[in-house]
Amino acid sequence: MAQFEEVSKKSELHPKPVGMVQQYGTAGFRTHADHLDHVMFRMGLLAALRSRNTKATIGVMVTASHNPEEDNGVKLIDPMGEMLTPVWEVYATRLVNAEQDHLLTVLEDVIEKESIDLTQEAHVFVGKDTRSSSARLSEAVLDGVTALRGHSKDYGLVTTPQLHYMVCCCNTRGEYGQASVEGYYRKLLQAFAELTKHVPNRTDDQKCLLVDGANGIGALKLREMVPRLQGELLVSLFCDGTSGKLNHQCGADFVKVQQKSPKGIDMKAGDRCCSFDGDGDRIVYYYSDAEGHFHLLDGDKIATLISTFLKELLTQAGLDLKMAVVQTAYANGSSTRYLQDTMKLIVKCTKTGVKHLHHVAQEFDIGVYFEANGHGTVLFSKVLEEKIRRLCKDSDGERRRVATLLKNSVDLINQTVGDAISDMLLIEAILAIRGMTVQQWDAIYTDLPNRQLKVKVSDRRVIETTDAERKTVSPAGLQEAIDGLVEKHRQGRSFVRPSGTEDVVRVYAEAETQESADALAHEVSLVVYRLAGGVGGEPKPL
Ligand code: G16
């Protein structure tokens, strides 16, 4: 077709290596940056089609988030700021894997299947993280958008959640906020200031927070915000990208998986600390006690703090609405029990990937969703938002105060996706309002000791799972073997699943003691290695 001449010409500049196959994973395509040029160009094409299909602006974020600096990746953002819809993930995979001379056929096929009108305008927002490869890869995305005569806006260096926010603002015509980084700062800073302004007598010690920016984009963006926090939060920023390497021995994933503090943070006993990940969409908290023991407050503890706070406000405001917490199989057993049995909340479990949690959370008036790795947010139904707005206007006294707290909490939360900066400000506001220390927060429940390991196999797709990834169905015998091992450990639980962002199989185990959790994780790793085609030598005990 004549209208695809530009696509043909430009795609020659971004050739696909013959035979290379990639899958749209947990959060888009992700691999070594050297293998991504054609992927980016083609995702630019796909975004231009998706924009025409939805008659809305689409986002493309160039990032490999928590992965090493040498990797890169791409996440596509749908009109309301949510992750790309699953049907289009399939198109994305087909487009990326089409050999060079087949590209137009696949493109035409998507256009036909979705009845896309090519005369429609297409608008795409593009953002990137701080990786050295991100500049050239985002150029490839822009090339793809232009080749299909789409309009693009390059936001340059932004966190992933900032780009999600911008897409949503644009498509709601400013109702969600102003589609700029400044608009994002202003919305969050104002809500934080409102939430904390009546909190009495906080000492500087209580306001101090040590932040590990993972040497990434989150650090750059937080640094821009800090002077505007008006002394309500005193941030000391570490791993800010000025010397260290992205995600190397720092960042939320390192802290969560290794269960230790990042290198380069100057942390004293009792200091409240948090870590972002490489693209600023995850956060975990931690501190060390007087005996030097490390305490992690992960996504489960964050979900507990936030849902307890919101539930109390709802009750005080006299709003009887449906609230749930959404978790994955990684959620610590103690957190699930606490939320269900003590808090009497509905708890749902989904597959890994915020895209899955997000959709379940949408079914409730308040859906608090967090993965244990610190990736999560809170969704509010339109009905609830309207009720809060009316209460703020029509009520007085204590009810009005509570409604205003709820309104400012809604404004502070980035509802499009997990957002380290927004989550951090909300957590800090809650701790301040409740006069709570990090130790008191930690003491809400005690985590079961747990361990995560990775196993290299020749093809991780041999592992197939069911029951929200809590059980395997293949290879044969694996689940029975895991069940047999789990039985030997008090309060034991373990599951395995193929990662969607790294070429590994992930192993999770929890048990009554750390020794037992470590042993169970190791035993399960060995079974995976033997039954699922392990490579690179048997996993060793820790
Ligand atoms: C992405 C997803 C998360 C998921 C994580 C790990 O995070 O957005 O929802 O938990 O990958 O996925 P997997 O275990 O499949 O590798 P990020 O922060 O890396 O984009």
Coordinates of C-alpha atoms and ligand atoms in Angstrom, one line a residue:
M1 CA 0.0 0.0 0.0
A2 CA 1.3 3.4 -0.9
Q3 CA 0.3 4.8 2.5
F4 CA 2.9 2.4 4.1
E5 CA 5.8 3.6 2.0
E6 CA 7.2 5.6 4.8
V7 CA 6.9 2.6 7.2
S8 CA 8.8 0.4 4.7
K9 CA 11.5 3.0 4.3
K10 CA 11.9 3.8 7.9
S11 CA 11.8 0.2 9.1
E12 CA 14.9 -0.5 7.0
L13 CA 16.7 1.8 9.5
H14 CA 15.5 -0.3 12.4
P15 CA 15.9 -3.8 11.0
K16 CA 14.8 -6.9 13.0
P17 CA 17.6 -9.5 13.4
V18 CA 16.4 -12.6 11.5
G19 CA 14.9 -15.2 13.8
M20 CA 14.9 -13.1 16.9
V21 CA 11.7 -13.7 19.0
Q22 CA 10.5 -11.6 22.0
Q23 CA 7.4 -11.7 24.1
Y24 CA 5.3 -8.9 25.7
G25 CA 6.0 -9.8 29.3
T26 CA 4.8 -8.7 32.7
A27 CA 5.4 -5.1 31.8
G28 CA 6.1 -4.9 28.1
F29 CA 9.2 -6.0 26.2
R30 CA 12.4 -6.2 28.2
T31 CA 15.9 -7.5 27.3
H32 CA 19.5 -6.3 26.5
A33 CA 19.4 -2.8 25.0
D34 CA 21.2 -4.0 21.9
H35 CA 18.2 -6.1 20.9
L36 CA 15.6 -3.4 21.1
D37 CA 15.9 -0.9 18.2
H38 CA 13.3 -2.7 16.0
V39 CA 11.1 -3.3 19.0
M40 CA 11.0 0.4 19.8
F41 CA 10.3 1.4 16.2
R42 CA 7.5 -1.1 16.0
M43 CA 6.0 0.0 19.3
G44 CA 5.9 3.5 17.9
L45 CA 3.9 2.1 15.0
L46 CA 1.6 0.2 17.4
A47 CA 1.1 3.2 19.6
A48 CA 0.0 5.3 16.6
L49 CA -2.5 2.6 15.7
R50 CA -3.8 2.2 19.3
S51 CA -4.2 6.0 19.4
R52 CA -6.4 5.9 16.3
N53 CA -8.3 2.9 17.6
T54 CA -9.1 4.5 21.0
K55 CA -9.3 8.1 19.6
A56 CA -7.1 9.1 22.5
T57 CA -3.5 9.8 23.4
I58 CA -1.3 6.7 24.1
G59 CA 2.0 6.6 26.1
V60 CA 5.2 4.8 25.4
M61 CA 7.8 4.6 28.2
V62 CA 11.3 3.5 27.4
T63 CA 12.6 1.8 30.5
A64 CA 13.7 -1.6 32.0
S65 CA 12.8 -0.4 35.5
H66 CA 14.5 -2.7 38.1
N67 CA 16.6 -4.6 35.6
P68 CA 20.4 -3.8 35.1
E69 CA 21.6 -0.7 33.3
E70 CA 22.5 -2.8 30.3
D71 CA 18.9 -3.8 29.7
N72 CA 16.1 -1.7 28.4
G73 CA 12.5 -2.1 27.6
V74 CA 9.2 -0.5 26.7
K75 CA 5.8 -0.1 28.5
L76 CA 2.7 1.0 26.6
I77 CA 0.2 3.1 28.3
D78 CA -3.6 3.1 27.5
P79 CA -5.8 6.2 27.5
M80 CA -6.8 6.3 31.2
G81 CA -3.1 5.8 32.2
E82 CA -3.5 2.0 32.7
M83 CA -1.4 -0.7 31.1
L84 CA -2.0 -1.8 27.5
T85 CA -5.1 -4.0 27.2
P86 CA -4.2 -7.8 26.8
V87 CA -5.6 -8.1 23.2
W88 CA -3.1 -5.5 22.1
E89 CA -0.3 -7.2 23.9
V90 CA -0.9 -10.0 21.4
Y91 CA -0.6 -7.6 18.5
A92 CA 2.5 -6.1 20.0
T93 CA 4.2 -9.5 20.2
R94 CA 3.2 -10.4 16.6
L95 CA 4.4 -7.0 15.3
V96 CA 7.7 -7.3 17.1
N97 CA 8.4 -10.8 15.9
A98 CA 7.4 -10.3 12.2
E99 CA 10.4 -10.7 9.9
Q100 CA 11.3 -7.6 7.9
D101 CA 9.4 -8.6 4.8
H102 CA 6.3 -9.5 6.8
L103 CA 5.9 -6.4 8.8
L104 CA 3.4 -4.6 6.6
T105 CA 1.2 -7.8 6.5
V106 CA 1.0 -7.9 10.3
L107 CA 0.3 -4.1 10.4
E108 CA -2.5 -4.4 7.9
D109 CA -3.9 -7.3 9.8
V110 CA -4.2 -5.3 13.0
I111 CA -5.7 -2.4 11.1
E112 CA -8.3 -4.7 9.6
K113 CA -9.1 -6.6 12.8
E114 CA -9.6 -3.4 14.8
S115 CA -11.2 -1.5 11.8
I116 CA -8.8 1.3 12.3
D117 CA -9.4 4.5 10.3
L118 CA -6.0 5.7 9.1
T119 CA -7.4 9.2 8.4
Q120 CA -7.9 9.7 12.1
E121 CA -5.2 11.7 14.0
A122 CA -2.8 9.8 16.2
H123 CA -1.2 11.2 19.4
V124 CA 1.6 9.6 21.4
F125 CA 3.4 10.8 24.5
V126 CA 7.0 9.4 24.9
G127 CA 9.1 9.3 28.0
K128 CA 12.4 7.6 29.0
D129 CA 14.5 6.7 32.0
T130 CA 18.1 7.5 32.7
R131 CA 19.7 4.5 31.0
S132 CA 22.5 5.4 28.5
S133 CA 20.5 3.5 25.8
S134 CA 17.2 5.2 26.4
A135 CA 17.9 8.3 24.3
R136 CA 18.5 6.4 21.0
L137 CA 15.7 3.9 21.8
S138 CA 13.2 6.6 22.4
E139 CA 14.2 8.2 19.0
A140 CA 13.3 4.8 17.4
V141 CA 9.8 5.0 19.1
L142 CA 9.4 8.6 17.7
D143 CA 10.4 7.4 14.3
G144 CA 7.7 4.7 14.4
V145 CA 5.0 7.2 15.4
T146 CA 6.1 9.6 12.6
A147 CA 6.2 6.8 10.0
L148 CA 2.5 6.3 10.5
R149 CA 1.9 10.0 10.4
G150 CA 1.2 10.3 14.2
H151 CA 1.9 13.3 16.3
S152 CA 4.3 12.8 19.2
K153 CA 5.2 14.7 22.3
D154 CA 8.6 13.8 23.8
Y155 CA 8.5 14.3 27.6
G156 CA 12.2 13.3 27.8
L157 CA 13.3 12.1 31.2
V158 CA 10.3 11.2 33.4
T159 CA 9.4 8.5 35.8
T160 CA 7.0 5.8 34.5
P161 CA 4.1 6.9 36.7
Q162 CA 4.6 10.5 35.6
L163 CA 4.0 9.5 32.0
H164 CA 1.0 7.4 33.0
Y165 CA -0.3 10.5 34.9
M166 CA 0.3 12.8 31.8
V167 CA -1.6 10.4 29.5
C168 CA -4.6 10.3 31.8
C169 CA -4.6 14.1 32.3
C170 CA -4.6 14.6 28.6
N171 CA -7.4 12.2 27.8
T172 CA -9.6 13.5 30.6
R173 CA -9.1 17.0 29.3
G174 CA -7.4 18.2 32.5
E175 CA -10.0 16.7 34.9
Y176 CA -7.3 14.6 36.5
G177 CA -4.7 17.4 36.5
Q178 CA -2.4 19.3 34.2
A179 CA -0.5 17.1 31.7
S180 CA 3.0 18.3 32.6
V181 CA 5.7 17.5 35.1
E182 CA 5.0 20.8 36.8
G183 CA 1.2 20.0 36.9
Y184 CA 2.1 16.6 38.6
Y185 CA 4.3 18.3 41.2
R186 CA 1.8 21.0 41.9
K187 CA -1.1 18.4 42.4
L188 CA 1.0 16.2 44.7
L189 CA 2.7 19.0 46.7
Q190 CA -0.6 20.7 47.4
A191 CA -2.4 17.6 48.6
F192 CA 0.6 16.7 50.8
A193 CA 0.7 20.2 52.3
E194 CA -3.0 20.1 53.0
L195 CA -2.8 16.7 54.6
T196 CA 0.1 17.6 56.9
K197 CA -0.7 21.3 57.7
H198 CA -2.7 20.6 60.9
V199 CA -0.4 17.9 62.3
P200 CA 0.9 19.4 65.5
N201 CA 4.4 19.5 67.0
R202 CA 6.5 17.3 64.8
T203 CA 10.2 17.4 65.5
D204 CA 12.8 17.5 62.7
D205 CA 13.7 13.9 63.7
Q206 CA 10.1 12.8 62.9
K207 CA 10.2 14.6 59.6
C208 CA 13.5 13.0 58.4
L209 CA 13.5 10.5 55.7
L210 CA 16.4 8.8 53.9
V211 CA 15.7 8.0 50.3
D212 CA 17.6 5.7 48.0
G213 CA 16.9 6.8 44.4
A214 CA 18.3 3.6 42.8
N215 CA 20.6 5.9 40.9
G216 CA 17.7 6.5 38.5
I217 CA 15.1 8.9 37.3
G218 CA 13.1 8.8 40.6
A219 CA 16.1 10.5 42.3
L220 CA 16.2 13.3 39.7
K221 CA 12.5 14.0 40.0
L222 CA 12.4 13.8 43.8
R223 CA 15.3 16.3 43.9
E224 CA 13.2 18.8 41.9
M225 CA 10.4 18.4 44.5
V226 CA 12.3 18.5 47.8
P227 CA 12.8 22.3 48.0
R228 CA 9.0 22.7 47.6
L229 CA 8.0 20.4 50.5
Q230 CA 8.1 23.4 52.8
G231 CA 10.0 21.7 55.5
E232 CA 7.1 19.2 56.2
L233 CA 9.4 16.4 55.0
L234 CA 13.2 16.5 55.4
V235 CA 14.6 14.3 52.6
S236 CA 18.2 13.1 52.5
L237 CA 18.7 11.6 49.1
F238 CA 21.2 8.8 48.5
C239 CA 22.0 6.8 45.3
D240 CA 21.0 9.9 43.4
G241 CA 22.7 8.9 40.1
T242 CA 25.7 11.3 40.6
S243 CA 28.2 8.4 41.0
G244 CA 26.7 5.0 41.3
K245 CA 25.3 2.7 38.7
L246 CA 21.5 2.3 38.1
N247 CA 20.0 -0.4 40.4
H248 CA 23.4 -1.7 41.3
Q249 CA 23.3 -2.8 44.9
C250 CA 20.6 -0.3 45.5
G251 CA 16.9 0.3 44.7
A252 CA 13.7 -1.3 45.8
D253 CA 14.2 -4.7 44.1
F254 CA 17.7 -5.1 45.6
V255 CA 16.5 -4.2 49.1
K256 CA 13.4 -6.4 48.9
V257 CA 15.1 -9.5 47.5
Q258 CA 18.4 -9.2 49.4
Q259 CA 16.6 -8.1 52.6
K260 CA 19.3 -5.6 53.4
S261 CA 20.0 -1.9 53.1
P262 CA 21.4 -0.5 49.8
K263 CA 25.1 0.3 49.5
G264 CA 25.8 4.0 49.9
I265 CA 23.1 4.9 52.3
D266 CA 24.2 6.5 55.6
M267 CA 21.7 4.9 57.9
K268 CA 21.7 4.9 61.7
A269 CA 19.7 2.8 64.0
G270 CA 16.0 3.8 63.9
D271 CA 16.3 6.0 60.8
R272 CA 13.3 5.8 58.5
C273 CA 14.4 4.9 55.0
C274 CA 12.9 4.0 51.7
S275 CA 14.1 2.8 48.3
F276 CA 12.7 3.6 44.8
D277 CA 13.3 1.4 41.8
G278 CA 14.9 2.3 38.5
D279 CA 11.8 4.0 36.9
G280 CA 10.2 5.3 40.1
D281 CA 7.1 3.0 40.2
R282 CA 8.0 0.9 43.3
I283 CA 8.9 1.8 46.9
V284 CA 9.8 -0.2 50.0
Y285 CA 10.6 1.1 53.5
Y286 CA 13.0 -0.2 56.1
Y287 CA 15.0 0.6 59.2
S288 CA 17.6 -1.1 61.4
D289 CA 17.1 -1.5 65.1
A290 CA 19.5 -0.9 68.0
E291 CA 20.8 -4.4 67.7
G292 CA 21.6 -3.8 64.0
H293 CA 18.7 -6.0 62.7
F294 CA 17.3 -5.0 59.4
H295 CA 13.5 -4.5 59.2
L296 CA 11.8 -4.4 55.8
L297 CA 8.3 -2.8 55.3
D298 CA 7.4 -4.0 51.9
G299 CA 4.3 -3.6 49.6
D300 CA 2.2 -5.7 52.0
K301 CA 3.0 -3.5 55.0
I302 CA 2.4 -0.4 52.8
A303 CA -1.0 -1.8 51.8
T304 CA -1.9 -2.5 55.4
L305 CA -1.0 1.0 56.5
I306 CA -2.9 2.7 53.7
S307 CA -6.0 0.5 53.9
T308 CA -6.2 0.8 57.7
F309 CA -6.0 4.6 57.4
L310 CA -8.6 4.8 54.7
K311 CA -11.0 2.4 56.4
E312 CA -10.9 4.5 59.6
L313 CA -11.6 7.6 57.6
L314 CA -14.5 6.0 55.8
T315 CA -16.1 4.8 59.1
Q316 CA -15.6 8.3 60.6
A317 CA -17.2 9.9 57.6
G318 CA -20.1 7.5 57.8
L319 CA -19.5 6.1 54.4
D320 CA -20.3 2.4 54.1
L321 CA -18.6 1.4 50.9
K322 CA -16.9 -1.7 49.5
M323 CA -13.2 -1.8 50.1
A324 CA -10.7 -4.5 49.1
V325 CA -7.0 -5.2 49.1
V326 CA -5.5 -6.9 46.1
Q327 CA -2.3 -8.9 46.4
T328 CA -0.3 -11.6 44.6
A329 CA 1.1 -15.0 45.6
Y330 CA 4.2 -13.1 46.9
A331 CA 2.1 -11.5 49.7
N332 CA 3.4 -12.6 53.0
G333 CA 1.0 -15.1 54.7
S334 CA 0.9 -12.9 57.8
S335 CA -0.3 -9.9 55.9
T336 CA -3.1 -11.7 54.2
R337 CA -4.3 -13.1 57.6
Y338 CA -4.1 -9.7 59.3
L339 CA -6.1 -8.0 56.5
Q340 CA -8.7 -10.7 56.4
D341 CA -9.0 -11.7 60.1
T342 CA -8.2 -8.5 62.0
M343 CA -9.1 -5.8 59.5
K344 CA -12.1 -7.7 58.2
L345 CA -11.2 -6.6 54.6
I346 CA -11.9 -8.4 51.4
V347 CA -8.6 -9.7 50.1
K348 CA -8.1 -10.9 46.5
C349 CA -5.1 -12.6 44.9
T350 CA -4.1 -12.2 41.2
K351 CA -1.2 -13.1 39.0
T352 CA 2.0 -11.0 39.2
G353 CA 1.9 -7.8 37.3
V354 CA 0.2 -4.6 38.3
K355 CA -1.9 -4.8 35.2
H356 CA -3.7 -7.8 36.8
L357 CA -4.1 -6.2 40.2
H358 CA -5.3 -2.9 38.8
H359 CA -8.3 -4.5 37.0
V360 CA -9.4 -6.4 40.1
A361 CA -9.1 -3.2 42.3
Q362 CA -11.4 -1.4 39.8
E363 CA -14.3 -3.6 41.0
F364 CA -14.4 -1.9 44.4
D365 CA -15.2 1.6 45.8
I366 CA -11.7 1.5 47.2
G367 CA -9.3 -1.0 45.8
V368 CA -5.9 -0.9 47.5
Y369 CA -3.4 -2.9 45.4
F370 CA 0.2 -3.6 46.2
E371 CA 2.6 -6.3 45.1
A372 CA 5.0 -7.3 47.9
N373 CA 7.8 -5.7 45.8
G374 CA 6.4 -2.3 46.5
H375 CA 4.5 -1.7 43.3
G376 CA 1.0 -0.5 43.9
T377 CA -1.5 2.3 44.4
V378 CA -5.2 2.9 45.4
L379 CA -8.2 3.2 43.1
F380 CA -11.3 5.1 44.1
S381 CA -14.7 4.7 42.3
K382 CA -16.3 7.7 40.7
V383 CA -19.2 7.2 43.1
L384 CA -17.0 7.5 46.1
E385 CA -15.1 10.5 44.8
E386 CA -18.4 12.2 44.3
K387 CA -19.6 11.4 47.8
I388 CA -16.4 12.7 49.3
R389 CA -16.7 15.9 47.2
R390 CA -20.3 16.4 48.4
L391 CA -19.3 15.8 52.1
C392 CA -16.5 18.3 51.9
K393 CA -19.1 20.9 50.7
D394 CA -22.2 20.0 52.7
S395 CA -20.9 18.8 56.1
D396 CA -19.3 20.6 58.9
G397 CA -17.2 19.9 62.0
E398 CA -15.5 16.6 62.4
R399 CA -17.2 15.0 59.4
R400 CA -16.0 17.8 57.1
R401 CA -12.4 17.4 58.5
V402 CA -12.5 13.7 57.8
A403 CA -13.9 14.3 54.3
T404 CA -11.2 16.8 53.6
L405 CA -8.6 14.3 54.7
L406 CA -10.1 11.8 52.3
K407 CA -10.2 14.3 49.4
N408 CA -6.6 15.2 49.9
S409 CA -5.6 11.5 50.1
V410 CA -7.4 10.9 46.7
D411 CA -5.5 13.9 45.2
L412 CA -2.1 12.7 46.5
I413 CA -2.5 9.2 45.1
N414 CA -1.6 8.5 41.5
Q415 CA -4.5 6.3 40.5
T416 CA -3.1 5.4 37.1
V417 CA -0.3 3.1 38.4
G418 CA 2.1 2.5 41.3
D419 CA 4.1 5.6 41.9
A420 CA 7.1 5.7 44.4
I421 CA 7.0 9.5 44.9
S422 CA 3.2 9.6 45.4
D423 CA 3.2 6.5 47.6
M424 CA 6.0 7.9 49.7
L425 CA 4.2 11.2 50.3
L426 CA 1.0 9.4 51.2
I427 CA 2.9 7.1 53.7
E428 CA 4.7 10.1 55.2
A429 CA 1.4 12.0 55.6
I430 CA -0.3 9.0 57.2
L431 CA 2.6 8.4 59.7
A432 CA 2.5 12.1 60.5
I433 CA -1.3 12.3 61.0
R434 CA -1.4 9.2 63.1
G435 CA 1.7 10.2 65.0
M436 CA 3.2 6.8 64.2
T437 CA 6.9 5.8 64.1
V438 CA 8.2 3.3 61.5
Q439 CA 8.7 0.8 64.3
Q440 CA 5.0 1.1 65.3
W441 CA 4.0 0.6 61.7
D442 CA 6.2 -2.4 61.5
A443 CA 4.7 -3.9 64.6
I444 CA 1.1 -4.1 63.1
Y445 CA 1.9 -7.7 62.2
T446 CA 5.1 -9.8 62.0
D447 CA 6.1 -11.1 58.6
L448 CA 6.7 -14.8 58.2
P449 CA 10.4 -15.2 57.3
N450 CA 10.7 -15.6 53.5
R451 CA 13.2 -16.0 50.7
Q452 CA 13.2 -15.4 47.0
L453 CA 15.6 -17.1 44.6
K454 CA 16.1 -17.3 40.8
V455 CA 16.8 -20.4 38.8
K456 CA 18.3 -20.3 35.2
V457 CA 16.6 -22.8 32.9
S458 CA 17.0 -23.3 29.1
D459 CA 13.4 -22.2 28.4
R460 CA 11.4 -20.7 31.3
R461 CA 8.1 -21.2 29.3
V462 CA 8.1 -24.9 30.3
I463 CA 6.8 -23.7 33.7
E464 CA 3.0 -23.3 33.4
T465 CA 1.0 -22.1 36.4
T466 CA -2.6 -21.9 37.6
D467 CA -4.5 -20.5 40.7
A468 CA -3.0 -17.0 40.4
E469 CA 0.5 -18.6 40.0
R470 CA 0.2 -20.5 43.3
K471 CA 0.5 -23.9 41.7
T472 CA 2.3 -25.3 38.6
V473 CA 0.6 -27.5 36.0
S474 CA 3.8 -28.3 34.1
P475 CA 6.4 -29.8 34.0
A476 CA 4.8 -33.0 35.3
G477 CA 5.7 -33.8 38.9
L478 CA 6.9 -30.4 39.8
Q479 CA 3.9 -29.4 41.9
E480 CA 3.8 -32.7 43.7
A481 CA 7.5 -32.3 44.5
I482 CA 6.9 -28.8 45.9
D483 CA 4.0 -30.0 48.0
G484 CA 6.2 -32.7 49.5
L485 CA 8.9 -30.2 50.4
V486 CA 6.5 -27.7 51.8
E487 CA 5.0 -30.3 54.2
K488 CA 8.3 -30.7 55.9
H489 CA 8.4 -27.0 57.0
R490 CA 6.2 -25.5 59.7
Q491 CA 4.0 -22.8 58.2
G492 CA 5.7 -23.6 54.9
R493 CA 4.5 -22.2 51.6
S494 CA 6.3 -22.1 48.3
F495 CA 5.5 -21.5 44.6
V496 CA 7.5 -21.0 41.4
R497 CA 6.8 -19.0 38.3
P498 CA 8.5 -17.9 35.1
S499 CA 9.6 -14.2 35.3
G500 CA 8.1 -11.9 32.8
T501 CA 10.9 -9.4 33.0
E502 CA 14.1 -11.5 33.2
D503 CA 15.1 -14.8 31.7
V504 CA 14.8 -16.8 35.0
V505 CA 12.3 -18.8 37.0
R506 CA 11.4 -17.2 40.3
V507 CA 11.2 -19.2 43.5
Y508 CA 9.4 -18.0 46.6
A509 CA 9.3 -19.7 50.0
E510 CA 8.1 -18.7 53.5
A511 CA 8.2 -20.7 56.8
E512 CA 8.3 -20.3 60.5
T513 CA 12.0 -19.5 60.8
Q514 CA 14.5 -17.8 58.4
E515 CA 16.5 -21.0 58.3
S516 CA 13.5 -23.0 57.3
A517 CA 12.4 -20.5 54.6
D518 CA 16.0 -20.5 53.2
A519 CA 16.1 -24.3 53.2
L520 CA 12.7 -24.6 51.5
A521 CA 13.6 -22.0 48.8
H522 CA 16.8 -23.9 48.1
E523 CA 15.1 -27.3 48.0
V524 CA 12.5 -26.0 45.6
S525 CA 15.2 -24.4 43.4
L526 CA 16.9 -27.8 43.1
V527 CA 13.6 -29.4 42.0
V528 CA 13.0 -26.7 39.4
Y529 CA 16.6 -27.1 38.2
R530 CA 16.1 -30.8 37.7
L531 CA 12.6 -30.9 36.3
A532 CA 12.5 -27.7 34.2
G533 CA 15.9 -28.0 32.4
G534 CA 18.2 -26.0 34.7
V535 CA 21.4 -24.5 33.2
G536 CA 24.6 -23.0 34.5
G537 CA 25.1 -25.3 37.5
E538 CA 22.8 -26.4 40.3
P539 CA 21.6 -23.6 42.6
K540 CA 23.7 -23.3 45.7
P541 CA 22.4 -22.8 49.3
L542 CA 22.6 -19.2 50.4
Ligands
G16_1 C1 7.3 -5.2 36.6 C2 5.8 -5.3 36.8 C3 5.5 -5.7 38.2 C4 6.1 -7.0 38.5 C5 7.6 -7.0 38.2 C6 8.3 -8.3 38.3 O1 7.8 -4.3 37.5 O2 5.3 -4.0 36.5 O3 4.1 -5.7 38.4 O4 5.9 -7.4 39.8 O5 7.8 -6.5 36.9 O6 7.8 -9.2 37.3 P1 8.4 -10.6 37.0 O7 8.5 -11.3 38.4 O8 7.5 -11.2 36.1 O9 9.8 -10.4 36.5 P2 8.9 -3.2 37.1 O10 9.0 -2.3 38.2 O11 10.2 -4.0 36.8 O12 8.4 -2.6 35.8

